[in-house]
Short mmCIF file of C-alpha atoms and ligand atoms in Angstrom, two decimals:
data_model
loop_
_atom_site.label_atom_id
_atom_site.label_comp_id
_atom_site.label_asym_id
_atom_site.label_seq_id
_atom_site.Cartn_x
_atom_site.Cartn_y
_atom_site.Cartn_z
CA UNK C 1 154.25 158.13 -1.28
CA UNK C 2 157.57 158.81 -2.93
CA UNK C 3 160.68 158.83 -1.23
CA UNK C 4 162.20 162.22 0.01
CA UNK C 5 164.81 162.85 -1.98
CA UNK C 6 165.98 166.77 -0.50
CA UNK C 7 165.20 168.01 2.38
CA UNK C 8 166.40 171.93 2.87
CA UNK C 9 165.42 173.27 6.23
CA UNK C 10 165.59 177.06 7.48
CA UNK C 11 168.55 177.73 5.09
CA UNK C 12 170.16 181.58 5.56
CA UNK C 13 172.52 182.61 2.82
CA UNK C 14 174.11 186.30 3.33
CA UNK C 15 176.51 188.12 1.46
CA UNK C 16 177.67 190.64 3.91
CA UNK C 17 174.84 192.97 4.88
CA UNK C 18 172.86 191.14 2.07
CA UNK C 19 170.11 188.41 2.96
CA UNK C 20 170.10 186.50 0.18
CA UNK C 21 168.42 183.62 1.36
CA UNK C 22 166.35 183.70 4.29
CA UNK C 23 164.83 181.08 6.40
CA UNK C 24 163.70 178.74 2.86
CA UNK C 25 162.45 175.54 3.74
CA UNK C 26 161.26 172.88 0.89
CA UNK C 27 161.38 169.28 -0.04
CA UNK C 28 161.41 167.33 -3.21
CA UNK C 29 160.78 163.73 -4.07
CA UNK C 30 162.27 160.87 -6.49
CA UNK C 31 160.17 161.75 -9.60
CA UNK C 32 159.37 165.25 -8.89
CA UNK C 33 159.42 168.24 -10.83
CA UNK C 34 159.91 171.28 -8.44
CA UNK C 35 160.41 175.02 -9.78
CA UNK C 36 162.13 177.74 -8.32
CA UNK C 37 161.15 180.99 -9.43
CA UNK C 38 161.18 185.02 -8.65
CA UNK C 39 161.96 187.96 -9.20
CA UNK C 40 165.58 188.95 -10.73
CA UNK C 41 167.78 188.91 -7.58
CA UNK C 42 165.47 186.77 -5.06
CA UNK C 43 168.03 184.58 -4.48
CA UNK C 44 166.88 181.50 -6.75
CA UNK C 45 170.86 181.02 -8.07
CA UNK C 46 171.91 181.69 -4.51
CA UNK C 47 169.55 178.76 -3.73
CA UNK C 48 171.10 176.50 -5.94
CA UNK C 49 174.66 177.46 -5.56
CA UNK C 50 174.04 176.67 -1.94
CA UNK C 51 172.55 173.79 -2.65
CA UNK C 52 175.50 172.72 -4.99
CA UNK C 53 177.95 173.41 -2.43
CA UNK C 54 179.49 176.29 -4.46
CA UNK C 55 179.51 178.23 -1.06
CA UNK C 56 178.49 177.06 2.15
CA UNK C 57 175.11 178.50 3.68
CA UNK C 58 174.95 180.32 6.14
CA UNK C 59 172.41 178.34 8.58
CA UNK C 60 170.25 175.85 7.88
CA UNK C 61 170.43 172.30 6.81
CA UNK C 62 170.27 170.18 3.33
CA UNK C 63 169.23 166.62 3.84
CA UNK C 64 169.87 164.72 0.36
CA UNK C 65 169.03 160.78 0.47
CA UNK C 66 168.39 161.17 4.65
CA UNK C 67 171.64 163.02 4.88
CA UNK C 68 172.81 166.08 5.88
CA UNK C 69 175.56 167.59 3.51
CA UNK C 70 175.55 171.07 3.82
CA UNK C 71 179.03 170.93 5.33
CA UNK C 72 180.25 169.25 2.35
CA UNK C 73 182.35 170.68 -0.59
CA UNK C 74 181.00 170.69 -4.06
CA UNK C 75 182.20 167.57 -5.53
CA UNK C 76 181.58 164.79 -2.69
CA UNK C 77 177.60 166.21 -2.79
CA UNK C 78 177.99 165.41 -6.66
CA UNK C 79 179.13 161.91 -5.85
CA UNK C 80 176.44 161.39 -3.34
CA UNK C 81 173.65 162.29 -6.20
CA UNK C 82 173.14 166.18 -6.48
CA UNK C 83 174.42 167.24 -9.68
CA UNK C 84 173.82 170.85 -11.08
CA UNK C 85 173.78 172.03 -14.70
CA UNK C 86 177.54 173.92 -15.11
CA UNK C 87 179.27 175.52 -18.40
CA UNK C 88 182.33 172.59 -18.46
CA UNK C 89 181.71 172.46 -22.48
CA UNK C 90 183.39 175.55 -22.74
CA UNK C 91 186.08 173.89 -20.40
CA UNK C 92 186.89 171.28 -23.34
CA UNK C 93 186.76 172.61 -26.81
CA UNK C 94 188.45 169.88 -28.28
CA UNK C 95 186.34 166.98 -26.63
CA UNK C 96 184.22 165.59 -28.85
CA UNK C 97 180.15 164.99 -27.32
CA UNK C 98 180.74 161.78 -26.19
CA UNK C 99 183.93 162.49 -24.50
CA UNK C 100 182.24 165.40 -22.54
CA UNK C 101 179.29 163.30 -21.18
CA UNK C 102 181.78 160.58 -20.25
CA UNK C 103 183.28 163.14 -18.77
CA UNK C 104 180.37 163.44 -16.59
CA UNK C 105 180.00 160.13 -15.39
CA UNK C 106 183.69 160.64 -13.48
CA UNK C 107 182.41 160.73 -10.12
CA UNK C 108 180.69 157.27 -10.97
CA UNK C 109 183.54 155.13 -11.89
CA UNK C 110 186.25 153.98 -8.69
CA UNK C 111 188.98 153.31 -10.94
CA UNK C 112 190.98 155.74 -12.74
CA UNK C 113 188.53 158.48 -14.13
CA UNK C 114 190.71 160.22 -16.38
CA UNK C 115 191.90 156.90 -18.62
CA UNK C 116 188.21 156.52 -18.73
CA UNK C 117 187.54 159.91 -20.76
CA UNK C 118 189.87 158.59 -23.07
CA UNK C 119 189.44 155.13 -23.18
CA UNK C 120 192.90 153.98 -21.98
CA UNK C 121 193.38 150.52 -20.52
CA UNK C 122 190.80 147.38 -20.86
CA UNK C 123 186.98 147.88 -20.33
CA UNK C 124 186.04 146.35 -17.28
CA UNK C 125 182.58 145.42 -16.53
CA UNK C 126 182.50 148.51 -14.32
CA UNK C 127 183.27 150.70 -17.66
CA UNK C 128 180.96 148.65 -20.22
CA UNK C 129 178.45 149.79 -17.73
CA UNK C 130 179.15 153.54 -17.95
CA UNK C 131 179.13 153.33 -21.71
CA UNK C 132 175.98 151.47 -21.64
CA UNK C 133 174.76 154.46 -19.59
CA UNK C 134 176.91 157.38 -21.73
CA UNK C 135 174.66 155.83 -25.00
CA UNK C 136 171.54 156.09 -23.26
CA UNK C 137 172.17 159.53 -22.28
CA UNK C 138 173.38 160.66 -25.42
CA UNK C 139 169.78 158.95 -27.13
CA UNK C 140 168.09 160.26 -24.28
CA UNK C 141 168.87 164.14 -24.79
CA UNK C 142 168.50 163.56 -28.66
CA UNK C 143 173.13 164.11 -29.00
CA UNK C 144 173.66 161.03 -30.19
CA UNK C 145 173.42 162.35 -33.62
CA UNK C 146 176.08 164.52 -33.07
CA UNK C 147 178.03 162.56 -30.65
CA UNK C 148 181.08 162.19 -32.55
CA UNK C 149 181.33 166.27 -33.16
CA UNK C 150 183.89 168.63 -31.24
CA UNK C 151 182.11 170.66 -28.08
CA UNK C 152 183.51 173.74 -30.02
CA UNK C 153 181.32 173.26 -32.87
CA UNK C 154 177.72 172.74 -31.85
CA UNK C 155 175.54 175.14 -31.43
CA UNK C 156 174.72 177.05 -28.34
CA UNK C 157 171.37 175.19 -27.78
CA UNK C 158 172.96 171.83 -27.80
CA UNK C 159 175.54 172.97 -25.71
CA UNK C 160 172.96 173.60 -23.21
CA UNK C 161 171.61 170.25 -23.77
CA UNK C 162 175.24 168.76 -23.43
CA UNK C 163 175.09 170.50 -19.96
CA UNK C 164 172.42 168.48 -18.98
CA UNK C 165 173.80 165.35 -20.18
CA UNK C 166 176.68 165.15 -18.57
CA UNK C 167 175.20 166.29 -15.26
CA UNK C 168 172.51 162.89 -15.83
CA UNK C 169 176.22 160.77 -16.62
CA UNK C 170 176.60 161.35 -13.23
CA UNK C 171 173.96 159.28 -11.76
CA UNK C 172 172.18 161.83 -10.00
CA UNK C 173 168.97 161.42 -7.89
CA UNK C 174 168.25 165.13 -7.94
CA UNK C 175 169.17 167.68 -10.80
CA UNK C 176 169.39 171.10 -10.33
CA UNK C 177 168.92 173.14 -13.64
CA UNK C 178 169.58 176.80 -13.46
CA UNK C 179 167.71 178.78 -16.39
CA UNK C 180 168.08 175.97 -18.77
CA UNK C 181 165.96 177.64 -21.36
CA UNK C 182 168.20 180.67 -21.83
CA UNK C 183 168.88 181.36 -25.07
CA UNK C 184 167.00 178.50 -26.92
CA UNK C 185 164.22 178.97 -29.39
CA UNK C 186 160.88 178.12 -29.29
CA UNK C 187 162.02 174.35 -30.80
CA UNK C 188 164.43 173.63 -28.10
CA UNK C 189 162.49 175.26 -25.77
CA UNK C 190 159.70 171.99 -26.26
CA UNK C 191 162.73 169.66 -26.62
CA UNK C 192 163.62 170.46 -23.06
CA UNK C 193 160.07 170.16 -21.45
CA UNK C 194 160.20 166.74 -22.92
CA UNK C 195 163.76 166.05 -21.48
CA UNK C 196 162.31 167.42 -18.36
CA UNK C 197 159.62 164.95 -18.46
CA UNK C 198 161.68 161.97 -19.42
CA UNK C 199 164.03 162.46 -16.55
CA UNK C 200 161.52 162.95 -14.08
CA UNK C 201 160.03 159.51 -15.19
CA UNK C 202 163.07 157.68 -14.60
CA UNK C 203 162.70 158.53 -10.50
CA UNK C 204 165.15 161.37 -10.56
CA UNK C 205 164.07 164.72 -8.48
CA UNK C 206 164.39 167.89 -11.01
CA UNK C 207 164.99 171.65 -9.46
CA UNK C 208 164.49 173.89 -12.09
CA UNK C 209 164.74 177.59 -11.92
CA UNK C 210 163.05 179.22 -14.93
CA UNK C 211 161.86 182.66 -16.23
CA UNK C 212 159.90 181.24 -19.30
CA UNK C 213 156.49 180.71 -17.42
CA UNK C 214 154.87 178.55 -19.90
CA UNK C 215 157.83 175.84 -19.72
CA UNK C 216 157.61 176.25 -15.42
CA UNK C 217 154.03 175.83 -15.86
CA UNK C 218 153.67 172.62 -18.74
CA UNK C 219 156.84 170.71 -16.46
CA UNK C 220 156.40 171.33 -12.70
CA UNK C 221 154.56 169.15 -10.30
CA UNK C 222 154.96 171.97 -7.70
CA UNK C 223 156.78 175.46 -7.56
CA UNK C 224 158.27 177.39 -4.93
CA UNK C 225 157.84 180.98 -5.31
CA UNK C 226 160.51 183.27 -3.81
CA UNK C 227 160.52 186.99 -3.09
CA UNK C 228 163.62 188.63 -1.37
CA UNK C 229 165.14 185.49 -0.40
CA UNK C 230 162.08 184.50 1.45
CA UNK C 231 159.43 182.02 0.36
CA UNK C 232 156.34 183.73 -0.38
CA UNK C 233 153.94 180.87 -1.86
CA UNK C 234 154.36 177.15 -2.74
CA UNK C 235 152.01 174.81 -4.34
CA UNK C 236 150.81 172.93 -7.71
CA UNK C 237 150.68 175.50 -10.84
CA UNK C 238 147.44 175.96 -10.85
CA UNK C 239 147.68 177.55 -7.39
CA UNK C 240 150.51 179.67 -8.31
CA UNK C 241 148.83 181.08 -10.97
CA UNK C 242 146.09 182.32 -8.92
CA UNK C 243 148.00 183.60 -5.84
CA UNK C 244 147.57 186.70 -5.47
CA UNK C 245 150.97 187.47 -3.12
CA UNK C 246 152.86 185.68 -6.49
CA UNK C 247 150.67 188.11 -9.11
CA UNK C 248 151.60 191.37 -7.29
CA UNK C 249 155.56 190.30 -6.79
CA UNK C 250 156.33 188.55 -9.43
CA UNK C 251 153.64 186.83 -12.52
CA UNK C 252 152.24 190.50 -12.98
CA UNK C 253 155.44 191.46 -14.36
CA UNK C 254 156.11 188.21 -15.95
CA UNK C 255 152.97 188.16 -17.63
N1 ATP F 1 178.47 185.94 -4.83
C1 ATP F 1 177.70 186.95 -4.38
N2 ATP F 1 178.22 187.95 -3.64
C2 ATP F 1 177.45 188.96 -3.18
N3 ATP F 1 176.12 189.04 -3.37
C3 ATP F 1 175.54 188.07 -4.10
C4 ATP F 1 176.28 186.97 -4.65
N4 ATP F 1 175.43 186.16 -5.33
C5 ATP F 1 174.22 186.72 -5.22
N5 ATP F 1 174.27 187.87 -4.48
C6 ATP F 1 173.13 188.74 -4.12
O1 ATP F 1 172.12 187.89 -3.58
C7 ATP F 1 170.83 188.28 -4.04
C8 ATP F 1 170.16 187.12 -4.75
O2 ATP F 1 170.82 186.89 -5.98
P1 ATP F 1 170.54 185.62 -6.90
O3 ATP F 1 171.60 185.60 -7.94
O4 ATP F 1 170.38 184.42 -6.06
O5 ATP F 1 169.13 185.99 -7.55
P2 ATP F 1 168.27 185.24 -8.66
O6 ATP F 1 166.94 185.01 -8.07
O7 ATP F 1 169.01 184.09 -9.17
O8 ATP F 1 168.16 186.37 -9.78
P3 ATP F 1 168.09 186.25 -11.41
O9 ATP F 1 166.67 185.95 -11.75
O10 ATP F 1 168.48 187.64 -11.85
O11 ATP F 1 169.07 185.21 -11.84
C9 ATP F 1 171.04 189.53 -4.90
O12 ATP F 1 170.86 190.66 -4.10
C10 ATP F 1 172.48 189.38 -5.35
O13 ATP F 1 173.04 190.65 -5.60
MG1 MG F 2 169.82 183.58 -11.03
#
């Protein structure tokens, strides 16, 4: 069986008076496609922002690698493998691709991050390895064609792509991807089910939260449905597509 790679037990999120999140429980493994979806407003971002360490939960616990870090900030739980899909392309206009993903790949590298991004000082062994890595990311999500272009002037597709790449420069073991399919066409749309697919066969756990059904269904080894915060159903697609507590809340509409 494949190694546990997440572990979120009875997790409460509120907002006030509101429940975003209540009592979830799930796991995911190395390799493992698992998708989030819902209704708008069942707390599927709230999930992952938790998750993230955006804001802290409420209650409950998140296990990554055998650990629990849900009392950790945002950036150690990056460096100990969770790594989330975030807009920092708009952060750098200027950067160029490459510069972005490398970027990425900060929380990776123990000496001096920034003079990495631009290349400053000798390459150590340590850095030949992260470009090594940068290259195969940039192949892997199809940039390396445009690697040498400015953030600011791809398109809004690639940019989402970029996204994704420079979460993987990280070195995750899980990868949370929040709507990744907003906004592409129908082109990109197949791109990313094949990205989804090639990251899940290098051992790394995917969480991806998704309103296009047919991409949740072609990727997803298992989904977790939710329904106001709670989880209402969980299993392979083919279950979830035949549930009838899922139909009635949430695939009926979709549909
Ligand atoms: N920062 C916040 N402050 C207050 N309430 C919030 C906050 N974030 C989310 N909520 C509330 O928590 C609930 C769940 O929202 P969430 O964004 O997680 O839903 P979602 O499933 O991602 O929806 P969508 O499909 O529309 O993206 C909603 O009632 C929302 O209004
Ligand atoms: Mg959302």
């Amino acid at each position: 069986m494949a190694e546990t790679i997440l572990e979120v037990r009875n997790l409460h999120k509120s907002f006030g008076g509101v429940q975003a999140i209540r009592d979830l429980s799930f796991s995911v493994s190395a390799g493992e496609v698992m998708g989030l979806i819902g209704p708008n407003g069942s707390g599927k971002s709230t999930t992952v922002n938790s998750l993230a360490g955006l804001f802290s939960a409420t209650s409950g616990q998140i296990v990554l690698g055998g650990e629990e870090i849900q009392h950790l900030p945002e950036y150690p739980r990056v460096a100990k493998g969770l790594t989330r899909t975030f807009q920092t392309a708009s952060v750098f206009p200027e950067f160029t691709v490459r510069e972005q993903v490398r970027l990425g790949s900060n929380t990776t590298l123990k000496s001096n991050p920034l003079a990495s991004v631009f290349r400053l000082g000798g390459s150590s062994d340590e850095e030949k390895r992260v470009e090594a890595r940068i290259e195969d990311i940039l192949h892997l999500t199809d940039l390396h064609r445009i690697a040498d272009k400015k953030v600011s002037t791809i398109s809004s597709g690639e940019q989402r792509f970029l996204m994704i790449a420079t979460a993987l420069a990280a070195d995750p073991k899980l990868i949370l991807l929040d709507e990744p399919a907003a906004g592409l066409i129908s082109h990109e749309r197949k791109t990313l089910s094949e990205l989804i697919k090639l990251i899940r066969s290098r051992g790394i756990a995917v969480l991806v939260i998704e309103h296009h059904m047919a991409l949740i269904m072609e990727v997803c080894d298992r989904i977790v449905v939710l329904n106001f915060g709670s989880k209402i159903a969980e299993g392979t697609p083919t279950e979830i597509r035949s549930n009838k507590a899922v139909i009635d809340a949430y695939l009926g509409e979709a549909a």
